[in-house]
JSON list of C-alpha atoms in Angstrom, two decimals:
[
{"chain": "Q", "resi": 128, "resn": "MET", "atom": "CA", "xyz": [156.80, 154.77, 214.91]},
{"chain": "Q", "resi": 129, "resn": "THR", "atom": "CA", "xyz": [153.99, 152.10, 215.61]},
{"chain": "Q", "resi": 130, "resn": "LYS", "atom": "CA", "xyz": [153.64, 150.72, 219.03]},
{"chain": "Q", "resi": 131, "resn": "GLU", "atom": "CA", "xyz": [154.49, 146.99, 219.39]},
{"chain": "Q", "resi": 132, "resn": "VAL", "atom": "CA", "xyz": [151.65, 144.53, 219.36]},
{"chain": "Q", "resi": 133, "resn": "PRO", "atom": "CA", "xyz": [151.79, 142.80, 222.74]},
{"chain": "Q", "resi": 134, "resn": "GLN", "atom": "CA", "xyz": [152.28, 138.91, 222.48]},
{"chain": "Q", "resi": 135, "resn": "PRO", "atom": "CA", "xyz": [150.39, 136.27, 224.53]},
{"chain": "Q", "resi": 136, "resn": "SER", "atom": "CA", "xyz": [152.37, 134.65, 227.15]},
{"chain": "Q", "resi": 137, "resn": "SER", "atom": "CA", "xyz": [153.45, 131.09, 226.41]},
{"chain": "Q", "resi": 138, "resn": "GLY", "atom": "CA", "xyz": [152.84, 128.44, 228.90]},
{"chain": "Q", "resi": 139, "resn": "PHE", "atom": "CA", "xyz": [156.41, 127.17, 228.60]},
{"chain": "Q", "resi": 140, "resn": "GLU", "atom": "CA", "xyz": [157.62, 130.51, 229.90]},
{"chain": "Q", "resi": 141, "resn": "PHE", "atom": "CA", "xyz": [160.34, 130.75, 227.35]},
{"chain": "Q", "resi": 142, "resn": "SER", "atom": "CA", "xyz": [163.04, 133.38, 228.08]},
{"chain": "Q", "resi": 143, "resn": "GLU", "atom": "CA", "xyz": [163.85, 136.15, 225.34]},
{"chain": "Q", "resi": 144, "resn": "HIS", "atom": "CA", "xyz": [167.16, 133.97, 225.11]},
{"chain": "Q", "resi": 145, "resn": "GLU", "atom": "CA", "xyz": [165.42, 130.81, 224.54]},
{"chain": "Q", "resi": 146, "resn": "LYS", "atom": "CA", "xyz": [162.96, 132.53, 222.06]},
{"chain": "Q", "resi": 147, "resn": "LEU", "atom": "CA", "xyz": [165.83, 134.19, 220.24]},
{"chain": "Q", "resi": 148, "resn": "TYR", "atom": "CA", "xyz": [167.72, 130.68, 219.79]},
{"chain": "Q", "resi": 149, "resn": "ASP", "atom": "CA", "xyz": [164.67, 128.06, 219.83]},
{"chain": "Q", "resi": 150, "resn": "ARG", "atom": "CA", "xyz": [167.02, 126.30, 222.11]},
{"chain": "Q", "resi": 151, "resn": "ILE", "atom": "CA", "xyz": [166.89, 125.58, 226.10]},
{"chain": "Q", "resi": 152, "resn": "SER", "atom": "CA", "xyz": [169.60, 123.93, 228.42]},
{"chain": "Q", "resi": 153, "resn": "ASP", "atom": "CA", "xyz": [169.24, 120.52, 229.21]},
{"chain": "Q", "resi": 154, "resn": "ALA", "atom": "CA", "xyz": [168.85, 121.27, 232.85]},
{"chain": "Q", "resi": 155, "resn": "ARG", "atom": "CA", "xyz": [165.87, 123.66, 231.95]},
{"chain": "Q", "resi": 156, "resn": "PHE", "atom": "CA", "xyz": [164.21, 121.00, 229.47]},
{"chain": "Q", "resi": 157, "resn": "MET", "atom": "CA", "xyz": [164.73, 118.54, 232.71]},
{"chain": "Q", "resi": 158, "resn": "GLU", "atom": "CA", "xyz": [162.98, 120.92, 234.78]},
{"chain": "Q", "resi": 159, "resn": "MET", "atom": "CA", "xyz": [160.03, 121.26, 232.33]},
{"chain": "Q", "resi": 160, "resn": "ILE", "atom": "CA", "xyz": [159.30, 117.76, 231.56]},
{"chain": "Q", "resi": 161, "resn": "ARG", "atom": "CA", "xyz": [159.35, 117.04, 235.56]},
{"chain": "Q", "resi": 162, "resn": "ASP", "atom": "CA", "xyz": [156.81, 119.89, 235.80]},
{"chain": "Q", "resi": 163, "resn": "GLU", "atom": "CA", "xyz": [153.30, 119.05, 236.86]},
{"chain": "Q", "resi": 164, "resn": "ARG", "atom": "CA", "xyz": [152.00, 121.54, 234.25]},
{"chain": "Q", "resi": 165, "resn": "THR", "atom": "CA", "xyz": [153.72, 119.65, 231.33]},
{"chain": "Q", "resi": 166, "resn": "THR", "atom": "CA", "xyz": [151.70, 116.90, 229.37]},
{"chain": "Q", "resi": 167, "resn": "ILE", "atom": "CA", "xyz": [153.84, 114.67, 227.35]},
{"chain": "Q", "resi": 168, "resn": "HIS", "atom": "CA", "xyz": [152.24, 113.37, 224.27]},
{"chain": "Q", "resi": 169, "resn": "ASP", "atom": "CA", "xyz": [154.83, 111.81, 222.16]},
{"chain": "Q", "resi": 170, "resn": "VAL", "atom": "CA", "xyz": [158.48, 110.56, 222.46]},
{"chain": "Q", "resi": 171, "resn": "THR", "atom": "CA", "xyz": [160.43, 109.10, 219.92]},
{"chain": "Q", "resi": 172, "resn": "THR", "atom": "CA", "xyz": [163.83, 108.65, 218.29]},
{"chain": "Q", "resi": 173, "resn": "SER", "atom": "CA", "xyz": [163.87, 109.71, 214.61]},
{"chain": "Q", "resi": 174, "resn": "SER", "atom": "CA", "xyz": [165.92, 111.70, 211.99]},
{"chain": "Q", "resi": 175, "resn": "ASN", "atom": "CA", "xyz": [165.70, 115.24, 210.37]},
{"chain": "Q", "resi": 176, "resn": "ASN", "atom": "CA", "xyz": [167.69, 116.61, 207.94]},
{"chain": "Q", "resi": 177, "resn": "TYR", "atom": "CA", "xyz": [170.53, 117.11, 210.34]},
{"chain": "Q", "resi": 178, "resn": "GLY", "atom": "CA", "xyz": [170.78, 113.79, 212.04]},
{"chain": "Q", "resi": 179, "resn": "GLU", "atom": "CA", "xyz": [168.96, 111.10, 214.80]},
{"chain": "Q", "resi": 180, "resn": "PHE", "atom": "CA", "xyz": [167.58, 112.65, 217.80]},
{"chain": "Q", "resi": 181, "resn": "VAL", "atom": "CA", "xyz": [165.04, 112.31, 220.44]},
{"chain": "Q", "resi": 182, "resn": "PHE", "atom": "CA", "xyz": [161.89, 114.27, 219.69]},
{"chain": "Q", "resi": 183, "resn": "ILE", "atom": "CA", "xyz": [159.37, 114.87, 222.46]},
{"chain": "Q", "resi": 184, "resn": "THR", "atom": "CA", "xyz": [156.14, 116.53, 222.05]},
{"chain": "Q", "resi": 185, "resn": "ALA", "atom": "CA", "xyz": [154.71, 118.39, 225.09]},
{"chain": "Q", "resi": 186, "resn": "SER", "atom": "CA", "xyz": [152.12, 121.04, 225.89]},
{"chain": "Q", "resi": 187, "resn": "ARG", "atom": "CA", "xyz": [151.16, 123.11, 228.78]},
{"chain": "Q", "resi": 188, "resn": "PRO", "atom": "CA", "xyz": [148.28, 125.47, 229.41]},
{"chain": "Q", "resi": 189, "resn": "ASN", "atom": "CA", "xyz": [148.39, 129.32, 228.86]},
{"chain": "Q", "resi": 190, "resn": "ALA", "atom": "CA", "xyz": [145.80, 131.83, 229.52]},
{"chain": "Q", "resi": 191, "resn": "SER", "atom": "CA", "xyz": [143.34, 130.74, 226.43]},
{"chain": "Q", "resi": 192, "resn": "LYS", "atom": "CA", "xyz": [144.36, 127.31, 225.19]},
{"chain": "Q", "resi": 193, "resn": "LEU", "atom": "CA", "xyz": [147.25, 124.84, 225.18]},
{"chain": "Q", "resi": 194, "resn": "ASP", "atom": "CA", "xyz": [150.90, 125.65, 224.06]},
{"chain": "Q", "resi": 195, "resn": "CYS", "atom": "CA", "xyz": [152.39, 122.55, 222.21]},
{"chain": "Q", "resi": 196, "resn": "VAL", "atom": "CA", "xyz": [155.79, 122.32, 221.29]},
{"chain": "Q", "resi": 197, "resn": "THR", "atom": "CA", "xyz": [158.54, 119.74, 220.11]},
{"chain": "Q", "resi": 198, "resn": "PHE", "atom": "CA", "xyz": [161.72, 119.53, 221.74]},
{"chain": "Q", "resi": 199, "resn": "PHE", "atom": "CA", "xyz": [164.64, 117.47, 219.98]},
{"chain": "Q", "resi": 200, "resn": "GLY", "atom": "CA", "xyz": [167.98, 116.56, 221.15]},
{"chain": "Q", "resi": 201, "resn": "LEU", "atom": "CA", "xyz": [170.57, 113.72, 222.36]},
{"chain": "Q", "resi": 202, "resn": "GLY", "atom": "CA", "xyz": [171.93, 112.95, 218.89]},
{"chain": "Q", "resi": 203, "resn": "TYR", "atom": "CA", "xyz": [174.78, 113.89, 216.42]},
{"chain": "Q", "resi": 204, "resn": "HIS", "atom": "CA", "xyz": [174.28, 117.10, 214.30]},
{"chain": "Q", "resi": 205, "resn": "GLU", "atom": "CA", "xyz": [175.85, 116.21, 211.05]},
{"chain": "Q", "resi": 206, "resn": "ARG", "atom": "CA", "xyz": [176.38, 119.59, 209.55]},
{"chain": "Q", "resi": 207, "resn": "ARG", "atom": "CA", "xyz": [177.36, 121.20, 212.68]},
{"chain": "Q", "resi": 208, "resn": "GLU", "atom": "CA", "xyz": [179.56, 118.23, 213.10]},
{"chain": "Q", "resi": 209, "resn": "ARG", "atom": "CA", "xyz": [179.15, 117.85, 216.97]},
{"chain": "Q", "resi": 210, "resn": "TRP", "atom": "CA", "xyz": [176.91, 115.93, 219.73]},
{"chain": "Q", "resi": 211, "resn": "ILE", "atom": "CA", "xyz": [174.01, 117.88, 220.93]},
{"chain": "Q", "resi": 212, "resn": "THR", "atom": "CA", "xyz": [173.83, 116.75, 224.56]},
{"chain": "Q", "resi": 213, "resn": "ASP", "atom": "CA", "xyz": [173.60, 119.96, 226.66]},
{"chain": "Q", "resi": 214, "resn": "THR", "atom": "CA", "xyz": [170.83, 121.66, 224.99]},
{"chain": "Q", "resi": 215, "resn": "TRP", "atom": "CA", "xyz": [167.38, 120.79, 223.51]},
{"chain": "Q", "resi": 216, "resn": "SER", "atom": "CA", "xyz": [165.97, 122.87, 220.18]},
{"chain": "Q", "resi": 217, "resn": "TRP", "atom": "CA", "xyz": [162.50, 123.39, 220.18]},
{"chain": "Q", "resi": 218, "resn": "TYR", "atom": "CA", "xyz": [159.72, 124.40, 217.64]},
{"chain": "Q", "resi": 219, "resn": "ASP", "atom": "CA", "xyz": [155.84, 124.90, 217.86]},
{"chain": "Q", "resi": 220, "resn": "ALA", "atom": "CA", "xyz": [154.00, 121.82, 217.52]},
{"chain": "Q", "resi": 221, "resn": "HIS", "atom": "CA", "xyz": [150.55, 121.96, 215.95]},
{"chain": "Q", "resi": 222, "resn": "GLN", "atom": "CA", "xyz": [148.82, 118.73, 217.05]},
{"chain": "Q", "resi": 223, "resn": "THR", "atom": "CA", "xyz": [145.44, 117.47, 216.46]},
{"chain": "Q", "resi": 224, "resn": "GLU", "atom": "CA", "xyz": [142.75, 116.85, 219.32]},
{"chain": "Q", "resi": 225, "resn": "GLU", "atom": "CA", "xyz": [143.31, 113.36, 219.08]},
{"chain": "Q", "resi": 226, "resn": "ARG", "atom": "CA", "xyz": [147.03, 113.50, 219.47]},
{"chain": "Q", "resi": 227, "resn": "LEU", "atom": "CA", "xyz": [146.88, 115.77, 222.40]},
{"chain": "Q", "resi": 228, "resn": "ALA", "atom": "CA", "xyz": [144.65, 113.29, 223.93]},
{"chain": "Q", "resi": 229, "resn": "ILE", "atom": "CA", "xyz": [147.77, 110.80, 224.34]},
{"chain": "Q", "resi": 230, "resn": "THR", "atom": "CA", "xyz": [149.84, 111.33, 227.24]},
{"chain": "Q", "resi": 231, "resn": "VAL", "atom": "CA", "xyz": [153.12, 109.57, 228.11]},
{"chain": "Q", "resi": 232, "resn": "ASP", "atom": "CA", "xyz": [154.29, 108.85, 231.75]},
{"chain": "Q", "resi": 233, "resn": "ARG", "atom": "CA", "xyz": [156.60, 111.20, 233.29]},
{"chain": "Q", "resi": 234, "resn": "GLN", "atom": "CA", "xyz": [158.77, 108.22, 234.82]},
{"chain": "Q", "resi": 235, "resn": "GLU", "atom": "CA", "xyz": [158.75, 106.24, 231.23]},
{"chain": "Q", "resi": 236, "resn": "VAL", "atom": "CA", "xyz": [160.07, 109.72, 229.52]},
{"chain": "Q", "resi": 237, "resn": "GLU", "atom": "CA", "xyz": [162.88, 110.02, 232.01]},
{"chain": "Q", "resi": 238, "resn": "ALA", "atom": "CA", "xyz": [163.95, 106.42, 231.75]},
{"chain": "Q", "resi": 239, "resn": "LEU", "atom": "CA", "xyz": [163.72, 106.80, 227.89]},
{"chain": "Q", "resi": 240, "resn": "ILE", "atom": "CA", "xyz": [165.98, 110.00, 227.95]},
{"chain": "Q", "resi": 241, "resn": "GLN", "atom": "CA", "xyz": [168.41, 107.94, 230.51]},
{"chain": "Q", "resi": 242, "resn": "ALA", "atom": "CA", "xyz": [168.43, 105.07, 228.06]},
{"chain": "Q", "resi": 243, "resn": "ARG", "atom": "CA", "xyz": [169.24, 107.51, 225.03]},
{"chain": "Q", "resi": 244, "resn": "ARG", "atom": "CA", "xyz": [172.12, 108.78, 226.99]},
{"chain": "Q", "resi": 245, "resn": "ASP", "atom": "CA", "xyz": [173.65, 105.64, 227.72]},
{"chain": "Q", "resi": 246, "resn": "GLU", "atom": "CA", "xyz": [173.04, 104.62, 224.10]},
{"chain": "Q", "resi": 247, "resn": "ILE", "atom": "CA", "xyz": [174.83, 107.63, 222.66]},
{"chain": "Q", "resi": 248, "resn": "ALA", "atom": "CA", "xyz": [177.88, 107.69, 225.42]},
{"chain": "Q", "resi": 249, "resn": "GLU", "atom": "CA", "xyz": [179.42, 104.96, 223.65]},
{"chain": "Q", "resi": 250, "resn": "ASP", "atom": "CA", "xyz": [179.00, 106.54, 219.98]},
{"chain": "Q", "resi": 251, "resn": "MET", "atom": "CA", "xyz": [180.24, 109.86, 221.38]},
{"chain": "Q", "resi": 252, "resn": "LYS", "atom": "CA", "xyz": [183.77, 108.19, 221.78]},
{"chain": "Q", "resi": 253, "resn": "HIS", "atom": "CA", "xyz": [184.09, 107.38, 218.16]},
{"chain": "Q", "resi": 254, "resn": "PHE", "atom": "CA", "xyz": [183.60, 110.91, 216.79]},
{"chain": "Q", "resi": 255, "resn": "PRO", "atom": "CA", "xyz": [186.05, 113.65, 216.53]},
{"chain": "Q", "resi": 256, "resn": "SER", "atom": "CA", "xyz": [186.12, 116.02, 219.66]},
{"chain": "Q", "resi": 257, "resn": "GLU", "atom": "CA", "xyz": [186.81, 119.07, 217.28]},
{"chain": "Q", "resi": 258, "resn": "GLN", "atom": "CA", "xyz": [184.67, 120.62, 214.52]},
{"chain": "Q", "resi": 259, "resn": "SER", "atom": "CA", "xyz": [186.03, 121.03, 210.99]},
{"chain": "Q", "resi": 260, "resn": "GLN", "atom": "CA", "xyz": [186.25, 124.55, 209.60]},
{"chain": "Q", "resi": 261, "resn": "SER", "atom": "CA", "xyz": [183.08, 123.67, 207.55]},
{"chain": "Q", "resi": 262, "resn": "GLY", "atom": "CA", "xyz": [181.19, 122.57, 210.85]},
{"chain": "Q", "resi": 263, "resn": "ILE", "atom": "CA", "xyz": [182.33, 125.67, 212.72]},
{"chain": "Q", "resi": 264, "resn": "LEU", "atom": "CA", "xyz": [181.11, 128.08, 209.90]},
{"chain": "Q", "resi": 265, "resn": "TYR", "atom": "CA", "xyz": [177.67, 126.00, 209.51]},
{"chain": "Q", "resi": 266, "resn": "GLU", "atom": "CA", "xyz": [177.06, 126.23, 213.33]},
{"chain": "Q", "resi": 267, "resn": "PHE", "atom": "CA", "xyz": [177.91, 130.17, 213.25]},
{"chain": "Q", "resi": 268, "resn": "LEU", "atom": "CA", "xyz": [175.46, 130.70, 210.20]},
{"chain": "Q", "resi": 269, "resn": "ALA", "atom": "CA", "xyz": [172.69, 128.31, 211.64]},
{"chain": "Q", "resi": 270, "resn": "ASP", "atom": "CA", "xyz": [172.92, 130.48, 214.74]},
{"chain": "Q", "resi": 271, "resn": "LEU", "atom": "CA", "xyz": [172.62, 133.82, 213.17]},
{"chain": "Q", "resi": 272, "resn": "THR", "atom": "CA", "xyz": [170.01, 132.52, 210.73]},
{"chain": "Q", "resi": 273, "resn": "ASP", "atom": "CA", "xyz": [168.74, 129.25, 210.83]},
{"chain": "Q", "resi": 274, "resn": "GLU", "atom": "CA", "xyz": [169.55, 125.51, 210.10]},
{"chain": "Q", "resi": 275, "resn": "ASP", "atom": "CA", "xyz": [167.97, 125.51, 206.55]},
{"chain": "Q", "resi": 276, "resn": "GLY", "atom": "CA", "xyz": [169.65, 129.06, 205.37]},
{"chain": "Q", "resi": 277, "resn": "ALA", "atom": "CA", "xyz": [172.93, 127.71, 206.76]},
{"chain": "Q", "resi": 278, "resn": "ALA", "atom": "CA", "xyz": [172.76, 124.78, 204.99]},
{"chain": "Q", "resi": 279, "resn": "THR", "atom": "CA", "xyz": [172.06, 126.60, 201.63]},
{"chain": "Q", "resi": 280, "resn": "GLU", "atom": "CA", "xyz": [174.79, 129.05, 202.34]},
{"chain": "Q", "resi": 281, "resn": "LEU", "atom": "CA", "xyz": [177.36, 126.38, 202.61]},
{"chain": "Q", "resi": 282, "resn": "ASP", "atom": "CA", "xyz": [176.59, 124.37, 199.86]},
{"chain": "Q", "resi": 283, "resn": "ASP", "atom": "CA", "xyz": [176.53, 127.30, 197.51]},
{"chain": "Q", "resi": 284, "resn": "LEU", "atom": "CA", "xyz": [179.89, 128.58, 198.93]},
{"chain": "Q", "resi": 285, "resn": "PHE", "atom": "CA", "xyz": [181.19, 124.98, 198.11]},
{"chain": "Q", "resi": 286, "resn": "ASP", "atom": "CA", "xyz": [179.53, 124.88, 194.36]},
{"chain": "Q", "resi": 287, "resn": "ALA", "atom": "CA", "xyz": [181.24, 128.16, 193.76]},
{"chain": "Q", "resi": 288, "resn": "GLY", "atom": "CA", "xyz": [184.67, 127.00, 195.05]},
{"chain": "Q", "resi": 289, "resn": "PHE", "atom": "CA", "xyz": [185.07, 129.34, 197.74]},
{"chain": "Q", "resi": 290, "resn": "LEU", "atom": "CA", "xyz": [185.25, 126.42, 200.33]},
{"chain": "Q", "resi": 291, "resn": "ASP", "atom": "CA", "xyz": [187.27, 123.43, 199.96]},
{"chain": "Q", "resi": 292, "resn": "GLU", "atom": "CA", "xyz": [185.85, 120.94, 202.48]},
{"chain": "Q", "resi": 293, "resn": "GLN", "atom": "CA", "xyz": [182.34, 119.92, 203.10]}
]
């Protein structure tokens, strides 16, 4: 048996659960954003393969360098068929020195987050409150594997005729 190689500590101090699921609670996210050790570099509303979300890139110092991550949330996840409002997903963000030199005021970020919450509050009323079987299955597979893997698996099941709805 080989010895496990110790990993460097993260400036964001994610728990094992947060690392496993690449997701943190909204309350924990807001704590991180408000923490003086956190520098915010970019805030934007944009789309990815799964829907339109708020993306926030931030960094924190660790023992030897800066850890930089991008968080995203506050949007409708089309494949999961539900609003993502109580958690934020995150991924490592590799930024250039020029991008890291840009900073966004913390109060401005909080105001933008609140504006997004207000914006989607009305939209949330117009979507079904329950997921379809496809949405439930997708969410289950995505939590076990990853978003892209779950999408591929579901597409294959539909193409093979094992599932009726998409």
